[in-house]
Every structure is written in C-alpha cells, then in structure tokens.
mmCIF file with all atom_site columns, C-alpha atoms in Angstrom:
data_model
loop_
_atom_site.group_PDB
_atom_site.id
_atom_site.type_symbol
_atom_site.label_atom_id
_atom_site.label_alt_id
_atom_site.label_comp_id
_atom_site.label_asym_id
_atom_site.label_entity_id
_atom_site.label_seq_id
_atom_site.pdbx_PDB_ins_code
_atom_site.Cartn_x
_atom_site.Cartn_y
_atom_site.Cartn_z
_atom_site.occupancy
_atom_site.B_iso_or_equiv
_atom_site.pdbx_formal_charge
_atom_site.auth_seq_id
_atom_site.auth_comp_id
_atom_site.auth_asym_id
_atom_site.auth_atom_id
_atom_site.pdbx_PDB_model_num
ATOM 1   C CA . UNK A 1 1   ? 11.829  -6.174  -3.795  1.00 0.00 ? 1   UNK A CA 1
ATOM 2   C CA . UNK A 1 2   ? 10.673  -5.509  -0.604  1.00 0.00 ? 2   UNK A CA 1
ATOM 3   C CA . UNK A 1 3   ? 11.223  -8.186  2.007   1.00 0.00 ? 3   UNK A CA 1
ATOM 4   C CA . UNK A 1 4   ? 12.091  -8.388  5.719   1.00 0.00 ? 4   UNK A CA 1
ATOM 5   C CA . UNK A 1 5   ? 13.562  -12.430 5.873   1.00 0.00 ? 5   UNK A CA 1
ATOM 6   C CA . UNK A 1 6   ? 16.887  -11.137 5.082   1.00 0.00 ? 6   UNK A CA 1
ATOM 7   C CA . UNK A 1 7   ? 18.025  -14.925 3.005   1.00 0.00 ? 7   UNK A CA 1
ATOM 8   C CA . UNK A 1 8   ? 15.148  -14.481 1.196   1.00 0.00 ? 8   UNK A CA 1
ATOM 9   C CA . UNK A 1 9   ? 15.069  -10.983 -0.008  1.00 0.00 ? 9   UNK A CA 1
ATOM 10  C CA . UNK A 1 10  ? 18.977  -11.557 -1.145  1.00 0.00 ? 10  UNK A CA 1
ATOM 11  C CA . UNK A 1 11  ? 18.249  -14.650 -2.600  1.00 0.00 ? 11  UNK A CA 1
ATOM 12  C CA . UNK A 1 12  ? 15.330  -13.100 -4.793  1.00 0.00 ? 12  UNK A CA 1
ATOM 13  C CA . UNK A 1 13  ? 17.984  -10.091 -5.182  1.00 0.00 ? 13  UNK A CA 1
ATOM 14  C CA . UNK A 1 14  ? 20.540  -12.426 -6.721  1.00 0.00 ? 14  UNK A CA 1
ATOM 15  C CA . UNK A 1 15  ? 18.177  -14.038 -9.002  1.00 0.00 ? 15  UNK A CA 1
ATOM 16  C CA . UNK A 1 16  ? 16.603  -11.069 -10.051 1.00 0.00 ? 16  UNK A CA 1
ATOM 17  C CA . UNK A 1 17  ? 19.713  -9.849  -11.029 1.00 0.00 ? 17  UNK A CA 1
ATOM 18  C CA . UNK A 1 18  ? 21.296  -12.628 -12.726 1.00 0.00 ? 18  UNK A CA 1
ATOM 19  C CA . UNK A 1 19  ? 18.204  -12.569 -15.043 1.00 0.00 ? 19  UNK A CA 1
ATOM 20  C CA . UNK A 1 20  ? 18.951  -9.044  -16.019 1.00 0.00 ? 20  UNK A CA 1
ATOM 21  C CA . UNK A 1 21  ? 17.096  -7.114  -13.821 1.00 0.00 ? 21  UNK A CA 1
ATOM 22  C CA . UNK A 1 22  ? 18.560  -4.274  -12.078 1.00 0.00 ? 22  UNK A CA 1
ATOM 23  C CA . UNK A 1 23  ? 16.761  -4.425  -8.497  1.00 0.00 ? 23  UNK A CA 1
ATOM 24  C CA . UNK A 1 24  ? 16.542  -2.562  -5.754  1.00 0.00 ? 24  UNK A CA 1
ATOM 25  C CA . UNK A 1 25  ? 15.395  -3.893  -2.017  1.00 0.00 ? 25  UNK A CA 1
ATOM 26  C CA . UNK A 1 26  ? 13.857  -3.311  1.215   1.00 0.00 ? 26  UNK A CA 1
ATOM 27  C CA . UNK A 1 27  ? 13.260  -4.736  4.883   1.00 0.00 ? 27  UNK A CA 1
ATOM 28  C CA . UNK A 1 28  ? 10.226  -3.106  5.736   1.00 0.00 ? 28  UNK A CA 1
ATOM 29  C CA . UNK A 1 29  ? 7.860   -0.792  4.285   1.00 0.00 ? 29  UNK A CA 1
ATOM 30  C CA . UNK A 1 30  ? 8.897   2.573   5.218   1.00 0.00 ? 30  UNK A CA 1
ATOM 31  C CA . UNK A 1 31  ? 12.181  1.723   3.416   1.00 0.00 ? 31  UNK A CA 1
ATOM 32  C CA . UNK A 1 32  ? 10.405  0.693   0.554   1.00 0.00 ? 32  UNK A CA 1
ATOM 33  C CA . UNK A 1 33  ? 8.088   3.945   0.010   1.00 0.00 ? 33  UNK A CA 1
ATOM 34  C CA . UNK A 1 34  ? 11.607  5.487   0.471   1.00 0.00 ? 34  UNK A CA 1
ATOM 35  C CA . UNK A 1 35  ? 12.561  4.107   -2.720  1.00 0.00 ? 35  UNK A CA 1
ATOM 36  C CA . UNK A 1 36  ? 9.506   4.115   -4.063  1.00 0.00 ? 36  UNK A CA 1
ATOM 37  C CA . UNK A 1 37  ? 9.349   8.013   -3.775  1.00 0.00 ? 37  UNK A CA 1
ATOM 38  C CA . UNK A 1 38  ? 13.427  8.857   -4.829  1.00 0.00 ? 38  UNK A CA 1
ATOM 39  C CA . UNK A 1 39  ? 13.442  6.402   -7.691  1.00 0.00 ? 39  UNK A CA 1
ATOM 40  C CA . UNK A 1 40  ? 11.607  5.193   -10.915 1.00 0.00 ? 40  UNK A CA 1
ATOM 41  C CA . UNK A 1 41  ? 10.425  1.763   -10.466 1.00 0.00 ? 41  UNK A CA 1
ATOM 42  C CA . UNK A 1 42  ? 9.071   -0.639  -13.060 1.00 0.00 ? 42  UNK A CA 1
ATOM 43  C CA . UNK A 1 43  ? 7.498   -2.876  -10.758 1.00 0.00 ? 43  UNK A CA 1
ATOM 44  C CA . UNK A 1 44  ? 7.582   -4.085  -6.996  1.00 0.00 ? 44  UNK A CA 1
ATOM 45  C CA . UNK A 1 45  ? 7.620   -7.142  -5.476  1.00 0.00 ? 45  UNK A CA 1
ATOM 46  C CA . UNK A 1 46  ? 6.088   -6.720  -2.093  1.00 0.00 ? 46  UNK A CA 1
ATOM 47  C CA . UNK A 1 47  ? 5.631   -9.674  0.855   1.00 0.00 ? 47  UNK A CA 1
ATOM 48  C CA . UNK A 1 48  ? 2.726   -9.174  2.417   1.00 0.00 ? 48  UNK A CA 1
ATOM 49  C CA . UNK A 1 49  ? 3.737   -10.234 5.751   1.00 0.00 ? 49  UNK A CA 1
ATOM 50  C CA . UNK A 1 50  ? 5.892   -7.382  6.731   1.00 0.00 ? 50  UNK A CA 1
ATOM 51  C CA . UNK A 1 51  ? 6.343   -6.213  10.443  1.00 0.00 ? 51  UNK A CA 1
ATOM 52  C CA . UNK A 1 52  ? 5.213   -2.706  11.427  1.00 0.00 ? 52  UNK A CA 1
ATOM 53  C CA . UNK A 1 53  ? 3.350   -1.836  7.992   1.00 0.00 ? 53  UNK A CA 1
ATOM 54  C CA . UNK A 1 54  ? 2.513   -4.783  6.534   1.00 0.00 ? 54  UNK A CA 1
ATOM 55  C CA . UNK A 1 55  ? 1.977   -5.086  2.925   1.00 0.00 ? 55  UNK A CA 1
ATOM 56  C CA . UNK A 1 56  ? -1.640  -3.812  2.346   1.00 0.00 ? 56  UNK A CA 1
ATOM 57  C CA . UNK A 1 57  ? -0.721  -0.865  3.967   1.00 0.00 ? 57  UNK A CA 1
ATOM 58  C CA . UNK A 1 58  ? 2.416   -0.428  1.617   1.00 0.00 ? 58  UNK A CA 1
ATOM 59  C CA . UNK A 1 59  ? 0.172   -1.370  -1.454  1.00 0.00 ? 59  UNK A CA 1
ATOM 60  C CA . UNK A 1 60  ? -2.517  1.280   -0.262  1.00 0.00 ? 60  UNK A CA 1
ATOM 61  C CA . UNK A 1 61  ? 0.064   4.433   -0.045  1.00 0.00 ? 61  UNK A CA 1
ATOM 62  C CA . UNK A 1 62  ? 1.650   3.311   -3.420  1.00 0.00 ? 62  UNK A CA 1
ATOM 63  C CA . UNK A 1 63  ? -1.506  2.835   -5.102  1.00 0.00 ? 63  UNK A CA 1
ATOM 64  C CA . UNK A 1 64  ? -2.221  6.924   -3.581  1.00 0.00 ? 64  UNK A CA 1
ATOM 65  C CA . UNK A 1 65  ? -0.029  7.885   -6.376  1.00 0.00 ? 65  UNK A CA 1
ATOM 66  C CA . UNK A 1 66  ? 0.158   4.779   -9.051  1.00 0.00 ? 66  UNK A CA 1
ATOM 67  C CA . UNK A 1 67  ? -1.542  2.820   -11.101 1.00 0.00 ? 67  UNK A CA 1
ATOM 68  C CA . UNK A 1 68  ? -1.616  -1.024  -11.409 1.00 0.00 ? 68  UNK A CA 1
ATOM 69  C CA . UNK A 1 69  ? -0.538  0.307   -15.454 1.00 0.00 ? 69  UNK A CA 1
ATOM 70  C CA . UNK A 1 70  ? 2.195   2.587   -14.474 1.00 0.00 ? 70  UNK A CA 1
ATOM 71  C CA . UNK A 1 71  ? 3.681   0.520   -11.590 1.00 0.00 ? 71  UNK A CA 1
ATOM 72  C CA . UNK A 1 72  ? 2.886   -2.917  -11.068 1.00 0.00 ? 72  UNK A CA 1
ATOM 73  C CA . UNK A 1 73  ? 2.730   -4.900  -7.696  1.00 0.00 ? 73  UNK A CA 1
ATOM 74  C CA . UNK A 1 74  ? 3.469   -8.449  -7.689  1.00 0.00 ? 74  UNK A CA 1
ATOM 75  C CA . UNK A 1 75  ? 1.891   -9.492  -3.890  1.00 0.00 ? 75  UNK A CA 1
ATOM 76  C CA . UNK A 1 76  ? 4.513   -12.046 -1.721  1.00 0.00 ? 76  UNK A CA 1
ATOM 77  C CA . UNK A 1 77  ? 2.473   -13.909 0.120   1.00 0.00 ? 77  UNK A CA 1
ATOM 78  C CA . UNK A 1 78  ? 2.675   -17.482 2.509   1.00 0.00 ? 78  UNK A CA 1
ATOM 79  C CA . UNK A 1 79  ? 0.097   -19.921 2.506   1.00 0.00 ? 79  UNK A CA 1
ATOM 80  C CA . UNK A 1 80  ? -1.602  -18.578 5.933   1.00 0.00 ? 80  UNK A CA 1
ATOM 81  C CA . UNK A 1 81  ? -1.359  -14.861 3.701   1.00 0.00 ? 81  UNK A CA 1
ATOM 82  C CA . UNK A 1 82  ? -4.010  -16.052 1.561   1.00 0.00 ? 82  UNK A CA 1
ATOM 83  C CA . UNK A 1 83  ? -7.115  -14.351 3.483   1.00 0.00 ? 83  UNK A CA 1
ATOM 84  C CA . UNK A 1 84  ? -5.306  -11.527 2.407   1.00 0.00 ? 84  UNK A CA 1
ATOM 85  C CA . UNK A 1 85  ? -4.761  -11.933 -1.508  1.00 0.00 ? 85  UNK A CA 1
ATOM 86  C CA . UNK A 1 86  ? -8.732  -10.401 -2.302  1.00 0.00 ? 86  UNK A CA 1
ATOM 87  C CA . UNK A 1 87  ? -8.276  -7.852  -0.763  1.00 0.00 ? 87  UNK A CA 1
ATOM 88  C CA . UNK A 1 88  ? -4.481  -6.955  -2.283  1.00 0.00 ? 88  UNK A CA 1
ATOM 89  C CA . UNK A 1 89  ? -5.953  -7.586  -5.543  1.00 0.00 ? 89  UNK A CA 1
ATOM 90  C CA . UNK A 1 90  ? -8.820  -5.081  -4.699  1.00 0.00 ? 90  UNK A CA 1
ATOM 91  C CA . UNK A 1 91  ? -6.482  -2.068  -3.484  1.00 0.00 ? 91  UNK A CA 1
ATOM 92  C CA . UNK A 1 92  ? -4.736  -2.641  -6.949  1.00 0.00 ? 92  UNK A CA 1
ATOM 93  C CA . UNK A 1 93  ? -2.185  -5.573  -6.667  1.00 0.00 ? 93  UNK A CA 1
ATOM 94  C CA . UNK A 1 94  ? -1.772  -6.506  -10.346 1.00 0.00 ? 94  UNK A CA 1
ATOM 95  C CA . UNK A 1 95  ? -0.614  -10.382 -9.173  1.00 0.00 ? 95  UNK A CA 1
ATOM 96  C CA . UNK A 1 96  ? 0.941   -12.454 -6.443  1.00 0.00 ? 96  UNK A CA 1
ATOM 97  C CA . UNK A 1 97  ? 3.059   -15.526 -5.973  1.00 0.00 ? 97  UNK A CA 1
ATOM 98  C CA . UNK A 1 98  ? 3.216   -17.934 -3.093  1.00 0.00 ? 98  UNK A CA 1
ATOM 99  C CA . UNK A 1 99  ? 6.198   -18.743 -0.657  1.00 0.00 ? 99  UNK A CA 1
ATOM 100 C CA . UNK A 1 100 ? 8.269   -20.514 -1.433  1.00 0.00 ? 100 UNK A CA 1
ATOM 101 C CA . UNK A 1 101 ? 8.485   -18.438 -4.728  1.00 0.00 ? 101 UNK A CA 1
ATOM 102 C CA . UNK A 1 102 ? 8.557   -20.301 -7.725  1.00 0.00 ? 102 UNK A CA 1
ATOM 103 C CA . UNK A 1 103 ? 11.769  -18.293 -9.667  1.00 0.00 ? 103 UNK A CA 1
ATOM 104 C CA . UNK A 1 104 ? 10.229  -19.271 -13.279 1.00 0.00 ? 104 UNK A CA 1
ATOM 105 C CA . UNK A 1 105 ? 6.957   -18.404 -12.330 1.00 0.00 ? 105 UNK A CA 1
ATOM 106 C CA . UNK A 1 106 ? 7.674   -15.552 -10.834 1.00 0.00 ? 106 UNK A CA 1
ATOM 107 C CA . UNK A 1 107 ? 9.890   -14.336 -13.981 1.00 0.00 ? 107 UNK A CA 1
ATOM 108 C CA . UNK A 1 108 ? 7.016   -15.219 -16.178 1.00 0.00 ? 108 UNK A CA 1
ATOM 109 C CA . UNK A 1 109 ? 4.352   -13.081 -13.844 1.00 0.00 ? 109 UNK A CA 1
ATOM 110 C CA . UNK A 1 110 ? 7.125   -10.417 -13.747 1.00 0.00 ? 110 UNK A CA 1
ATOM 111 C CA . UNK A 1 111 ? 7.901   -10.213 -17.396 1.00 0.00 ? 111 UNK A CA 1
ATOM 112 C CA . UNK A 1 112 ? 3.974   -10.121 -18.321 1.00 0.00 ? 112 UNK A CA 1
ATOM 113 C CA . UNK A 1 113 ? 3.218   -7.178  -15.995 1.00 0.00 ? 113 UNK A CA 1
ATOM 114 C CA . UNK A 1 114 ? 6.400   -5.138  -17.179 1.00 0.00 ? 114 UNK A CA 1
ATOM 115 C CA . UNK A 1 115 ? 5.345   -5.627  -20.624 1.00 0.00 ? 115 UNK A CA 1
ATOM 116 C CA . UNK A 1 116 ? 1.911   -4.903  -20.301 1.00 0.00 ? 116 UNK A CA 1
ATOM 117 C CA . UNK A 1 117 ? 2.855   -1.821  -18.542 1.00 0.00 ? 117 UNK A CA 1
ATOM 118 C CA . UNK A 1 118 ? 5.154   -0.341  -21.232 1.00 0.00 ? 118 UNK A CA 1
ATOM 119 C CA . UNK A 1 119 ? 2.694   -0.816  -23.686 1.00 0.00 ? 119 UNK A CA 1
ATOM 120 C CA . UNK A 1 120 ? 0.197   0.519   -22.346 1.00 0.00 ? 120 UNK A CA 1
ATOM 121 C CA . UNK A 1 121 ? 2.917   3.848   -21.510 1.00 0.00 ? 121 UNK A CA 1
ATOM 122 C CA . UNK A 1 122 ? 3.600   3.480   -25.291 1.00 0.00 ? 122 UNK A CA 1
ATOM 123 C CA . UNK A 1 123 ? -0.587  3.761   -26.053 1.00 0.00 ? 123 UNK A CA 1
ATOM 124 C CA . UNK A 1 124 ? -0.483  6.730   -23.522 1.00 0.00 ? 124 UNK A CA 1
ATOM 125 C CA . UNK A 1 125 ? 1.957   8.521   -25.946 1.00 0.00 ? 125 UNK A CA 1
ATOM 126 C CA . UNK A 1 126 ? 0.435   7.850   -29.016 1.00 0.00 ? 126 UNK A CA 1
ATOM 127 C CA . UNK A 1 127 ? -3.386  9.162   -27.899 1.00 0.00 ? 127 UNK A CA 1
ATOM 128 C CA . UNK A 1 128 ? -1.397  11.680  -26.238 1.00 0.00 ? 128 UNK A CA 1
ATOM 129 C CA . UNK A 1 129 ? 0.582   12.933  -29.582 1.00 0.00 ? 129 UNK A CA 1
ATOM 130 C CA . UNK A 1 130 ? -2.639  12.403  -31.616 1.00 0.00 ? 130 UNK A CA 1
ATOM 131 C CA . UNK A 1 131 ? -4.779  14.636  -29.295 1.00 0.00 ? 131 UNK A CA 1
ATOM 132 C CA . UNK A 1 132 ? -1.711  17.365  -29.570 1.00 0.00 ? 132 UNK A CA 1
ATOM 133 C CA . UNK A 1 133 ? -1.868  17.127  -33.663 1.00 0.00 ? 133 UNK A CA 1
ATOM 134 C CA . UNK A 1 134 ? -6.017  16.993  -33.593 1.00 0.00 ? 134 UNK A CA 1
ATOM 135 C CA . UNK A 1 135 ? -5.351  20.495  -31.589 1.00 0.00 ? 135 UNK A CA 1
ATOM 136 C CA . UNK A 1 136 ? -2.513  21.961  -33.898 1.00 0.00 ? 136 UNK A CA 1
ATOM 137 C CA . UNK A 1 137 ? -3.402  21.098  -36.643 1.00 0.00 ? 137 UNK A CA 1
ATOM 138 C CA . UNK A 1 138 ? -5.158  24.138  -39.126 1.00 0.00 ? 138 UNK A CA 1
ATOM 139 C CA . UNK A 1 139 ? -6.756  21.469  -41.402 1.00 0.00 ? 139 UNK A CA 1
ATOM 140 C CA . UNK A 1 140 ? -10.381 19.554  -40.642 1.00 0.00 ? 140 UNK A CA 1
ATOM 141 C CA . UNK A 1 141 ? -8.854  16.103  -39.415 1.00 0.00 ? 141 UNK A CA 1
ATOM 142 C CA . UNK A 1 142 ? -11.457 13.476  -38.563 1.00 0.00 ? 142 UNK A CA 1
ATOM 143 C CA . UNK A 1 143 ? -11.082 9.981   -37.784 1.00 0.00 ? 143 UNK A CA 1
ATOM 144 C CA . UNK A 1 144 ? -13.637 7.180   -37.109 1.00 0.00 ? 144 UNK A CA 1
ATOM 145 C CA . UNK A 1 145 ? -12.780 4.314   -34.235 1.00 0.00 ? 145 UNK A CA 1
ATOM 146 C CA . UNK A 1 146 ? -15.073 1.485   -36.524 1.00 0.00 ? 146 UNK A CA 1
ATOM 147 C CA . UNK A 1 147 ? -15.223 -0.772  -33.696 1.00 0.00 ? 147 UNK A CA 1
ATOM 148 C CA . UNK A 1 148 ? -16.032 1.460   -30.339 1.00 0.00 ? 148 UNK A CA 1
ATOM 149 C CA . UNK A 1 149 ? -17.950 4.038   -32.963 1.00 0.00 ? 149 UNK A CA 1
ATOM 150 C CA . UNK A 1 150 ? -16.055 6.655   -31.552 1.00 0.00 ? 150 UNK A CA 1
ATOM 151 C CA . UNK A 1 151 ? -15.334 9.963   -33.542 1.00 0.00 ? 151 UNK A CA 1
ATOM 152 C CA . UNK A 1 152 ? -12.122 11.897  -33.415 1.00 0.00 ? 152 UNK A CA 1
ATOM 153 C CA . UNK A 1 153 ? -11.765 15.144  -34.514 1.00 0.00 ? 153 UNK A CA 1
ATOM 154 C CA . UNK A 1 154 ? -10.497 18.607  -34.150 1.00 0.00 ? 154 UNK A CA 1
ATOM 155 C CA . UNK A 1 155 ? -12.253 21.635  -33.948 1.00 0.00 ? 155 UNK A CA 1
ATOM 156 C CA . UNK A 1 156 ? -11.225 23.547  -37.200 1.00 0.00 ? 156 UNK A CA 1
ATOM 157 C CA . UNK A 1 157 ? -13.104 20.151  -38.719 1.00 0.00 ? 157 UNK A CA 1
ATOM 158 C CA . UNK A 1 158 ? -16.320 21.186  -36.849 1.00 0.00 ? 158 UNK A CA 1
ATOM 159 C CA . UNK A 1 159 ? -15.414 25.208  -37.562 1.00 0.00 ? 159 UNK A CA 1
ATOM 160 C CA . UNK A 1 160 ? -15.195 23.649  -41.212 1.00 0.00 ? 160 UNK A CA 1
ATOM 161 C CA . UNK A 1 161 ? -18.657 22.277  -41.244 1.00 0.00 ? 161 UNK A CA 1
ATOM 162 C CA . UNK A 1 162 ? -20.058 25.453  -40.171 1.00 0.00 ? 162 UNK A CA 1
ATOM 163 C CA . UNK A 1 163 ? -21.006 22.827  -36.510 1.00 0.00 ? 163 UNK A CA 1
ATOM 164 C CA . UNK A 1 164 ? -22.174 24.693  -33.684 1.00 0.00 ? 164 UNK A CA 1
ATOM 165 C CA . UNK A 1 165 ? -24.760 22.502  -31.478 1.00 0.00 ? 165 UNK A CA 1
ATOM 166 C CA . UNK A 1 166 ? -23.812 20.024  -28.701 1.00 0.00 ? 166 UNK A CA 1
ATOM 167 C CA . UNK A 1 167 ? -20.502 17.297  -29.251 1.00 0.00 ? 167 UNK A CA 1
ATOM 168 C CA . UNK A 1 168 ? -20.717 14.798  -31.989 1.00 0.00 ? 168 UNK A CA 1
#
C-alpha cells in the first residue's frame, strides 16, 4: 500500500489486514520501490497523487521489471486524478479505485487481480514443465492444441519421422 495521507494509508493498512492480508506500506515512492525491490509482493496498491514521484512514475519503474500478470497495480486515485487513469492503465496499471475507497470494492478488485495472477503463475509452470518433458523425453511425443491449431512436439518425434525441412 503505498500512500502519503498518513490516516488513510493506516486505515487501508488495518482493513487490509483484518481481511487476511498481510500488507506492507509506504509514504512516498522511493519507499515503496524499496519494498518493492527487498520483498515479494502480490500486488500494490499505489495513490497516484504522491509528492516527489508521483504515481506514474512509481508504476513506470515497477512495470521496468514486472508484469501486470506477475505483480498487479491497483491505481489510488481522487476525482481531479482522473486525467491520469489512461494513461496508468497504458504503462500497465491492471485497475484503479476512486477516493474515498470503497473497502468492498476494493477487496473484490483486489481478490480478482491476485487470483488472476496466480493462475496465470500456475499456467507458467505447467507450459514450463511440459516444454522440459517435450525436451527429455526419448519417445516421439506430439500433441495437437484443436482450437489455436497449434502443434506440440519434441524433436525425437520429428527425428522419428525421418523430418528435416523448415518447423511444422
């Protein structure tokens, strides 16, 4: 949670927490790519109206090294922040919510985004331990993808079929 209005970043804190998540926060964003660099985050709420580096800038040097899949950003913003929100959400904000924050809303946004991003780390591993067994594996393993038409195979398969010319 990153923050600078002190009552509101403990409030959001307290909240957070008493809905069972374990959160971490910051005043400003040099604090926050602090954390962002020494811990593993699951997501980050970040106000856009920060002093010093506001939160576009924070977003931007995040988004240098993650994804909107691997670490989502859920955008803070005030009503007079809303120029602003198109152009978060085309540096890679994944959401935002409006002051003042809506708690269920901004549970519901929160929960979605976390979710979605530990699936899609859970897809990751899968393609990832499927590629490794396509590569290990002595035997002629093929697969067909019906619906993209995409073929997946290793290369004993194609050593198999005698297959020499360009990629199937």
């Amino acid at each position: 949670m990153v923050e600078d209005d002190t009552p509101s970043r403990q409030l959001l804190v307290r909240r957070l927490s008493h809905a069972g998540w374990q959160v971490l926060d910051a005043p400003d964003g040099p604090s926050a790519l602090e954390i962002v660099a020494t811990h593993a985050l699951s997501g980050i709420l970040l106000d856009m109206g920060l002093p010093g580096m506001n939160g576009l800038e924070v977003l931007q040097r995040i988004r240098q090294n993650s994804t909107p899949l691997s670490l989502p950003i859920i955008m803070v913003t005030a009503f007079d922040e809303r120029d602003y929100l198109v152009e978060a959400l085309s540096k890679g904000a994944n959401d935002f919510v409006s002051k003042p924050v809506d708690f269920s809303a901004l549970k519901a946004r929160l929960k979605a985004h976390l979710d979605l991003a530990e699936t899609s780390k859970i897809l990751s591993n899968l393609q990832a331990r499927q590629e490794l067994i396509l590569r290990g594996a002595n035997d002629g393993i093929w697969e067909l993808d019906v619906q993209s038409g995409r073929l997946n195979h290793s290369q004993r398969w194609l050593d198999l079929l005698q297959y020499s010319g360009p990629q199937i």
